[in-house]
């Protein structure tokens, strides 16, 4: 084991932005359909402790369908789509309310964020979701995310919250994703019927062999769920976010993780910052912004690009589209995602940010390209 391996047990301690995925079975008692209020109160304490330690915490919480069944008097068996969507509509209110109450006891403000697959597939919606999440986090709120089950039809569904949680981790640039599960990690075989099955503590590389372990029917206590977890790990780790699978049903899972509860860690293969830069750099540019000497210097010093520093706008691009940045001597500086359309950029080029509202007729964003959206 290398030093980085032993450090992994401190993945939570060293993380700055953590996404915690909470499955329905943890929050809702299967038999009664009621909320597991003690468990909820205990994890709210864990979350408050993480917030107090200065971390951003985002929850991806399931449970809307499980809670909604009871509220609508539907059976605990598999439901047809329209019934599960109706259950989600009722249960989501209850779910969000439960989180808001539990976290308010610790002085924390919650925010409900409901998304569908399209919100990450479409770049403009993705960037918008990212901006909203970062604003919520900057104001200390705890976003409670779920799929918008009531309106999501099959083609636009994540379908499972493991996948949704991985996407949220990527969108928000989180450095740790914790899946609270009914298993304590990935095994080489099914520990129920294979006495030689080994628990895997650390996975640095998701090889086809690892995928096969997760994919075997019934392996690793998976109930078919381990495969989606390993897929989630692929998404997260490639974007610089480590992922932990641990057993979550006992009270205080995050506290237990800190004190060494058994889990599997998938280590990140890059950092979120570098992954995002590569993502931006790989896009096809839709236009060019020529910048003046002042802006050129500012960009080299890690600043955002303001309208004032633009001398010329080429091409036709929309908000969120990638554009090339060019220095006064014609050298290409890199590219970034524009926060204005080409038409708007032409109008505000060379102007101070405070003049934007007068020129465009509405108060726009102060920067044309934010430094987080640039690959130089
Ligand atoms: N979004 C669903 C719910 O809140 C759960 C999906 C999942 O747990 O994977 O009920």
Short mmCIF file of C-alpha atoms and ligand atoms in Angstrom, two decimals:
data_model
loop_
_atom_site.label_atom_id
_atom_site.label_comp_id
_atom_site.label_asym_id
_atom_site.label_seq_id
_atom_site.Cartn_x
_atom_site.Cartn_y
_atom_site.Cartn_z
CA UNK A 1 0.00 0.00 0.00
CA UNK A 2 1.31 3.43 -0.89
CA UNK A 3 0.93 6.52 1.26
CA UNK A 4 -1.94 7.69 -0.90
CA UNK A 5 -3.75 4.50 -0.06
CA UNK A 6 -3.67 5.00 3.68
CA UNK A 7 -4.67 8.65 3.14
CA UNK A 8 -7.84 7.41 1.50
CA UNK A 9 -9.39 6.55 4.86
CA UNK A 10 -9.31 10.30 5.39
CA UNK A 11 -11.12 10.98 2.13
CA UNK A 12 -13.94 12.63 4.09
CA UNK A 13 -11.59 14.65 6.27
CA UNK A 14 -9.74 16.07 3.28
CA UNK A 15 -12.76 16.65 1.02
CA UNK A 16 -14.07 20.17 0.56
CA UNK A 17 -17.29 19.43 -1.31
CA UNK A 18 -19.15 16.21 -0.57
CA UNK A 19 -22.18 14.67 -2.26
CA UNK A 20 -24.01 12.11 -0.10
CA UNK A 21 -26.46 9.77 -1.82
CA UNK A 22 -29.17 8.40 0.43
CA UNK A 23 -31.31 5.49 -0.71
CA UNK A 24 -35.02 5.08 0.03
CA UNK A 25 -34.45 2.04 2.24
CA UNK A 26 -32.44 4.16 4.69
CA UNK A 27 -35.01 6.89 5.01
CA UNK A 28 -38.26 4.99 4.78
CA UNK A 29 -39.32 1.93 6.74
CA UNK A 30 -40.34 -0.63 4.14
CA UNK A 31 -42.99 -2.22 6.33
CA UNK A 32 -44.78 0.82 7.63
CA UNK A 33 -43.92 3.29 4.84
CA UNK A 34 -42.99 5.82 7.55
CA UNK A 35 -39.92 7.98 7.77
CA UNK A 36 -37.11 6.59 9.90
CA UNK A 37 -37.02 9.74 11.99
CA UNK A 38 -34.22 8.68 14.37
CA UNK A 39 -31.94 7.86 11.48
CA UNK A 40 -32.80 11.17 9.83
CA UNK A 41 -32.10 13.12 13.01
CA UNK A 42 -28.76 11.32 13.39
CA UNK A 43 -27.57 11.99 9.84
CA UNK A 44 -28.66 15.62 10.14
CA UNK A 45 -26.20 15.82 13.05
CA UNK A 46 -23.47 14.25 10.90
CA UNK A 47 -24.16 16.73 8.11
CA UNK A 48 -24.12 19.66 10.52
CA UNK A 49 -20.71 18.47 11.76
CA UNK A 50 -19.37 18.41 8.19
CA UNK A 51 -20.78 21.87 7.51
CA UNK A 52 -19.23 23.14 10.74
CA UNK A 53 -15.90 21.77 9.50
CA UNK A 54 -16.24 24.10 6.51
CA UNK A 55 -17.35 21.61 3.88
CA UNK A 56 -20.05 22.04 1.27
CA UNK A 57 -22.57 19.21 1.52
CA UNK A 58 -25.06 18.22 -1.18
CA UNK A 59 -27.59 15.46 -0.56
CA UNK A 60 -29.05 13.30 -3.28
CA UNK A 61 -32.03 11.84 -1.49
CA UNK A 62 -34.39 9.16 -2.73
CA UNK A 63 -37.59 8.36 -0.93
CA UNK A 64 -40.28 10.30 -2.73
CA UNK A 65 -41.94 7.24 -4.22
CA UNK A 66 -41.56 5.18 -1.04
CA UNK A 67 -43.18 7.95 1.05
CA UNK A 68 -45.81 8.82 -1.53
CA UNK A 69 -47.15 5.26 -1.69
CA UNK A 70 -48.26 5.44 1.90
CA UNK A 71 -49.75 8.90 1.48
CA UNK A 72 -51.83 7.76 -1.51
CA UNK A 73 -52.69 4.36 -0.06
CA UNK A 74 -50.85 2.48 -2.80
CA UNK A 75 -49.44 -1.02 -2.19
CA UNK A 76 -45.76 -1.73 -1.37
CA UNK A 77 -45.46 -3.79 -4.57
CA UNK A 78 -44.06 -2.59 -7.90
CA UNK A 79 -46.21 0.26 -9.24
CA UNK A 80 -47.14 1.13 -12.82
CA UNK A 81 -45.36 4.26 -14.06
CA UNK A 82 -48.24 6.71 -13.61
CA UNK A 83 -48.80 5.55 -10.04
CA UNK A 84 -45.14 5.83 -9.11
CA UNK A 85 -45.06 9.31 -10.68
CA UNK A 86 -48.13 10.30 -8.66
CA UNK A 87 -46.52 8.82 -5.53
CA UNK A 88 -43.37 10.85 -6.22
CA UNK A 89 -45.42 14.05 -6.48
CA UNK A 90 -46.91 13.47 -3.00
CA UNK A 91 -43.83 11.98 -1.40
CA UNK A 92 -41.39 14.63 -2.59
CA UNK A 93 -43.11 17.35 -0.53
CA UNK A 94 -42.95 15.17 2.56
CA UNK A 95 -39.33 14.26 1.84
CA UNK A 96 -38.16 17.83 1.33
CA UNK A 97 -40.07 18.94 4.41
CA UNK A 98 -38.47 16.21 6.53
CA UNK A 99 -34.99 17.27 5.44
CA UNK A 100 -35.75 20.95 5.95
CA UNK A 101 -36.98 20.29 9.50
CA UNK A 102 -34.15 17.94 10.45
CA UNK A 103 -31.45 20.31 9.20
CA UNK A 104 -33.12 23.46 10.54
CA UNK A 105 -32.53 22.06 14.05
CA UNK A 106 -28.84 22.69 13.30
CA UNK A 107 -29.43 26.14 11.83
CA UNK A 108 -29.03 24.86 8.26
CA UNK A 109 -31.09 26.05 5.30
CA UNK A 110 -32.10 23.45 2.73
CA UNK A 111 -32.86 23.93 -0.96
CA UNK A 112 -34.84 21.55 -3.13
CA UNK A 113 -33.35 20.79 -6.55
CA UNK A 114 -35.28 18.48 -8.90
CA UNK A 115 -33.56 17.51 -12.12
CA UNK A 116 -33.94 15.25 -15.14
CA UNK A 117 -31.32 13.75 -17.40
CA UNK A 118 -31.78 16.58 -19.90
CA UNK A 119 -30.52 19.07 -17.35
CA UNK A 120 -27.05 17.62 -17.67
CA UNK A 121 -27.19 16.59 -21.34
CA UNK A 122 -27.93 20.12 -22.55
CA UNK A 123 -24.90 22.35 -21.93
CA UNK A 124 -26.85 25.53 -21.23
CA UNK A 125 -29.11 23.82 -18.73
CA UNK A 126 -26.09 22.11 -17.23
CA UNK A 127 -24.26 25.41 -16.79
CA UNK A 128 -27.36 26.97 -15.32
CA UNK A 129 -27.78 24.12 -12.84
CA UNK A 130 -24.11 24.46 -11.94
CA UNK A 131 -24.43 28.20 -11.36
CA UNK A 132 -27.51 27.76 -9.16
CA UNK A 133 -25.84 25.03 -7.11
CA UNK A 134 -22.71 27.07 -6.59
CA UNK A 135 -24.80 30.07 -5.49
CA UNK A 136 -26.70 27.89 -3.01
CA UNK A 137 -23.46 26.49 -1.62
CA UNK A 138 -21.87 29.94 -1.42
CA UNK A 139 -24.80 30.98 0.79
CA UNK A 140 -24.35 27.98 3.05
CA UNK A 141 -27.47 26.09 1.97
CA UNK A 142 -27.67 22.30 1.75
CA UNK A 143 -29.15 21.33 -1.64
CA UNK A 144 -31.44 18.28 -1.48
CA UNK A 145 -31.44 16.80 -4.97
CA UNK A 146 -33.74 14.21 -6.47
CA UNK A 147 -34.88 13.24 -9.92
CA UNK A 148 -38.01 15.05 -11.04
CA UNK A 149 -39.84 11.73 -11.09
CA UNK A 150 -43.28 13.21 -11.65
CA UNK A 151 -42.45 14.51 -15.11
CA UNK A 152 -39.42 12.45 -16.16
CA UNK A 153 -40.43 9.96 -18.82
CA UNK A 154 -38.23 6.99 -19.64
CA UNK A 155 -36.13 8.70 -22.30
CA UNK A 156 -35.20 11.55 -19.98
CA UNK A 157 -34.74 9.56 -16.79
CA UNK A 158 -31.64 8.85 -14.83
CA UNK A 159 -33.70 6.01 -13.40
CA UNK A 160 -31.51 5.47 -10.39
CA UNK A 161 -30.07 7.93 -7.96
CA UNK A 162 -26.55 6.40 -8.04
CA UNK A 163 -26.20 7.70 -11.56
CA UNK A 164 -27.87 10.99 -10.68
CA UNK A 165 -25.56 11.44 -7.69
CA UNK A 166 -22.46 10.88 -9.84
CA UNK A 167 -23.68 13.48 -12.32
CA UNK A 168 -24.39 15.95 -9.51
CA UNK A 169 -20.87 15.35 -8.18
CA UNK A 170 -19.44 16.15 -11.62
CA UNK A 171 -21.70 19.18 -12.14
CA UNK A 172 -20.74 20.71 -8.82
CA UNK A 173 -17.03 19.83 -8.99
CA UNK A 174 -17.30 17.78 -5.77
CA UNK A 175 -14.20 15.91 -4.60
CA UNK A 176 -16.04 13.13 -2.78
CA UNK A 177 -19.22 11.16 -3.43
CA UNK A 178 -20.51 8.87 -0.69
CA UNK A 179 -23.12 6.26 -1.59
CA UNK A 180 -24.92 5.16 1.56
CA UNK A 181 -26.04 1.70 0.64
CA UNK A 182 -27.24 -1.65 1.96
CA UNK A 183 -23.77 -3.11 1.35
CA UNK A 184 -20.42 -2.11 2.84
CA UNK A 185 -18.59 -2.11 -0.47
CA UNK A 186 -17.53 -4.21 -3.40
CA UNK A 187 -16.46 -7.84 -3.00
CA UNK A 188 -14.58 -10.17 -5.32
CA UNK A 189 -17.56 -12.53 -5.16
CA UNK A 190 -20.82 -12.97 -3.33
CA UNK A 191 -19.86 -13.06 0.36
CA UNK A 192 -23.14 -14.88 1.11
CA UNK A 193 -22.19 -18.05 -0.70
CA UNK A 194 -18.47 -17.64 -1.38
CA UNK A 195 -16.40 -17.86 1.83
CA UNK A 196 -13.31 -16.75 -0.08
CA UNK A 197 -14.93 -13.52 -1.31
CA UNK A 198 -12.73 -10.58 -0.39
CA UNK A 199 -13.88 -7.10 0.46
CA UNK A 200 -12.08 -4.55 -1.71
CA UNK A 201 -11.02 -1.52 0.32
CA UNK A 202 -9.49 0.56 -2.45
CA UNK A 203 -9.98 0.56 -6.18
CA UNK A 204 -7.58 2.76 -8.11
CA UNK A 205 -8.52 1.51 -11.53
CA UNK A 206 -11.95 0.30 -12.65
CA UNK A 207 -10.74 -2.57 -14.81
CA UNK A 208 -13.04 -4.86 -16.84
CA UNK A 209 -12.40 -7.39 -14.05
CA UNK A 210 -13.81 -4.99 -11.44
CA UNK A 211 -16.79 -4.30 -13.66
CA UNK A 212 -17.37 -8.02 -14.03
CA UNK A 213 -17.37 -8.48 -10.24
CA UNK A 214 -20.12 -5.88 -9.99
CA UNK A 215 -22.00 -7.21 -12.95
CA UNK A 216 -22.38 -10.82 -11.88
CA UNK A 217 -25.94 -11.54 -10.93
CA UNK A 218 -26.28 -11.43 -7.17
CA UNK A 219 -22.60 -10.79 -6.56
CA UNK A 220 -21.40 -8.65 -3.68
CA UNK A 221 -24.87 -8.58 -2.07
CA UNK A 222 -25.63 -6.34 -4.97
CA UNK A 223 -29.30 -6.99 -5.65
CA UNK A 224 -28.36 -5.83 -9.11
CA UNK A 225 -27.43 -2.45 -7.65
CA UNK A 226 -23.66 -2.84 -7.62
CA UNK A 227 -23.40 -2.41 -11.36
CA UNK A 228 -24.95 1.07 -11.27
CA UNK A 229 -22.61 1.92 -8.40
CA UNK A 230 -19.53 0.95 -10.37
CA UNK A 231 -20.86 2.94 -13.35
CA UNK A 232 -21.33 5.90 -11.01
CA UNK A 233 -17.74 5.41 -9.80
CA UNK A 234 -16.49 5.56 -13.40
CA UNK A 235 -18.29 8.84 -14.02
CA UNK A 236 -17.19 10.40 -10.74
CA UNK A 237 -13.54 9.30 -10.68
CA UNK A 238 -12.91 10.35 -14.29
CA UNK A 239 -14.05 13.83 -13.29
CA UNK A 240 -11.81 14.03 -10.27
CA UNK A 241 -14.25 12.91 -7.60
CA UNK A 242 -13.45 9.96 -5.34
CA UNK A 243 -16.34 7.68 -4.46
CA UNK A 244 -17.09 5.67 -1.34
CA UNK A 245 -19.63 2.87 -0.95
CA UNK A 246 -20.58 2.09 2.63
CA UNK A 247 -23.38 0.56 4.64
CA UNK A 248 -25.71 3.36 5.66
CA UNK A 249 -28.63 1.91 7.60
CA UNK A 250 -27.20 2.30 11.12
CA UNK A 251 -27.35 5.72 12.71
CA UNK A 252 -24.58 8.27 12.12
CA UNK A 253 -23.05 6.81 8.94
CA UNK A 254 -20.71 9.77 8.34
CA UNK A 255 -19.47 9.64 11.91
CA UNK A 256 -18.94 5.90 11.51
CA UNK A 257 -17.00 6.48 8.28
CA UNK A 258 -14.69 8.88 10.08
CA UNK A 259 -14.07 6.31 12.78
CA UNK A 260 -13.17 3.66 10.27
CA UNK A 261 -16.37 1.80 9.28
CA UNK A 262 -15.75 -0.64 6.46
CA UNK A 263 -16.18 0.78 2.96
CA UNK A 264 -14.82 0.67 -0.57
CA UNK A 265 -13.08 3.76 -1.96
CA UNK A 266 -12.74 4.37 -5.67
CA UNK A 267 -9.89 6.85 -6.00
CA UNK A 268 -10.12 9.82 -8.36
CA UNK A 269 -7.99 9.59 -11.48
CA UNK A 270 -7.58 13.37 -11.80
CA UNK A 271 -8.76 16.44 -9.91
CA UNK A 272 -12.09 18.17 -10.63
CA UNK A 273 -10.37 21.33 -11.83
CA UNK A 274 -8.16 19.57 -14.40
CA UNK A 275 -11.06 17.39 -15.57
CA UNK A 276 -13.21 20.44 -16.22
CA UNK A 277 -10.41 22.19 -18.15
CA UNK A 278 -9.99 19.15 -20.37
CA UNK A 279 -13.74 19.00 -20.95
CA UNK A 280 -13.79 22.64 -22.06
CA UNK A 281 -10.64 22.35 -24.17
CA UNK A 282 -12.07 19.38 -26.09
CA UNK A 283 -15.16 21.27 -27.34
CA UNK A 284 -15.52 22.64 -30.84
CA UNK A 285 -15.17 26.43 -30.79
CA UNK A 286 -18.11 28.45 -32.14
CA UNK A 287 -16.44 31.85 -32.40
CA UNK A 288 -13.51 34.03 -31.39
CA UNK A 289 -13.09 36.80 -28.85
CA UNK A 290 -10.13 39.11 -29.45
CA UNK A 291 -8.87 40.59 -26.21
CA UNK A 292 -6.76 43.70 -25.50
CA UNK A 293 -3.40 43.77 -23.73
CA UNK A 294 -4.97 44.47 -20.32
CA UNK A 295 -7.31 41.50 -20.58
CA UNK A 296 -4.48 39.33 -21.90
CA UNK A 297 -2.47 40.08 -18.74
CA UNK A 298 -5.53 39.59 -16.53
CA UNK A 299 -6.19 36.17 -18.08
CA UNK A 300 -2.59 35.13 -17.45
CA UNK A 301 -3.09 36.15 -13.83
CA UNK A 302 -6.06 33.81 -13.48
CA UNK A 303 -8.79 36.46 -13.78
CA UNK A 304 -12.13 36.22 -15.57
CA UNK A 305 -12.72 37.91 -18.91
CA UNK A 306 -14.71 41.15 -18.67
CA UNK A 307 -16.56 42.76 -21.60
CA UNK A 308 -14.26 45.79 -21.27
CA UNK A 309 -11.27 43.75 -22.48
CA UNK A 310 -12.85 42.58 -25.76
CA UNK A 311 -11.81 44.34 -28.96
CA UNK A 312 -13.62 42.18 -31.52
CA UNK A 313 -16.16 39.34 -31.64
CA UNK A 314 -16.23 36.79 -34.46
CA UNK A 315 -18.69 34.02 -35.21
CA UNK A 316 -22.15 33.21 -34.02
CA UNK A 317 -22.49 31.52 -30.64
CA UNK A 318 -25.09 31.13 -27.94
CA UNK A 319 -24.81 31.30 -24.17
CA UNK A 320 -22.74 28.46 -22.82
CA UNK A 321 -21.01 27.84 -26.16
CA UNK A 322 -17.23 27.42 -26.37
CA UNK A 323 -15.30 30.30 -27.95
CA UNK A 324 -11.61 30.81 -28.75
CA UNK A 325 -9.69 33.56 -26.97
CA UNK A 326 -7.10 35.43 -29.02
CA UNK A 327 -4.36 37.80 -27.80
CA UNK A 328 -3.61 41.16 -29.53
CA UNK A 329 -0.66 39.55 -31.41
CA UNK A 330 -2.99 36.89 -32.81
CA UNK A 331 -1.86 33.97 -30.63
CA UNK A 332 -4.55 31.64 -29.39
CA UNK A 333 -4.84 31.77 -25.59
CA UNK A 334 -7.28 28.92 -25.19
CA UNK A 335 -11.03 28.68 -24.99
CA UNK A 336 -13.90 29.25 -22.65
CA UNK A 337 -17.66 29.11 -22.32
CA UNK A 338 -19.35 32.41 -23.14
CA UNK A 339 -21.97 33.77 -20.76
CA UNK A 340 -23.45 35.96 -23.50
CA UNK A 341 -24.53 35.32 -27.09
CA UNK A 342 -22.35 36.63 -29.94
CA UNK A 343 -24.86 39.47 -30.58
CA UNK A 344 -24.83 40.51 -26.94
CA UNK A 345 -21.03 40.21 -26.79
CA UNK A 346 -20.71 42.59 -29.78
CA UNK A 347 -22.91 45.14 -28.01
CA UNK A 348 -21.09 45.07 -24.70
CA UNK A 349 -17.52 44.61 -26.04
CA UNK A 350 -15.26 47.40 -24.79
CA UNK A 351 -17.77 48.51 -22.16
CA UNK A 352 -17.60 48.48 -18.37
CA UNK A 353 -19.62 45.77 -16.64
CA UNK A 354 -21.79 48.39 -14.90
CA UNK A 355 -22.95 49.62 -18.33
CA UNK A 356 -24.33 46.18 -19.32
CA UNK A 357 -27.82 46.80 -18.00
CA UNK A 358 -28.18 50.07 -19.90
CA UNK A 359 -26.90 48.55 -23.16
CA UNK A 360 -28.83 45.26 -23.09
CA UNK A 361 -31.89 46.42 -21.19
CA UNK A 362 -31.43 43.88 -18.38
CA UNK A 363 -28.87 43.28 -15.67
CA UNK A 364 -26.56 40.59 -17.09
CA UNK A 365 -23.59 38.78 -15.60
CA UNK A 366 -20.53 40.92 -14.87
CA UNK A 367 -18.09 38.64 -16.70
CA UNK A 368 -18.19 37.41 -20.27
CA UNK A 369 -16.22 34.27 -19.48
CA UNK A 370 -15.69 33.16 -15.90
CA UNK A 371 -12.24 31.83 -15.06
CA UNK A 372 -13.78 28.48 -13.99
CA UNK A 373 -15.14 28.15 -17.53
CA UNK A 374 -11.77 28.69 -19.25
CA UNK A 375 -9.04 26.35 -20.44
CA UNK A 376 -5.94 28.39 -21.30
N1 LIG B 1 -35.99 9.10 -7.35
C1 LIG B 1 -36.57 7.98 -6.69
C2 LIG B 1 -37.28 8.40 -5.40
O1 LIG B 1 -36.99 9.40 -4.84
C3 LIG B 1 -35.55 6.92 -6.31
C4 LIG B 1 -34.57 6.45 -7.35
C5 LIG B 1 -33.44 5.64 -6.70
O2 LIG B 1 -33.46 5.43 -5.50
O3 LIG B 1 -32.49 5.22 -7.36
O4 LIG B 1 -38.13 7.72 -4.90
#
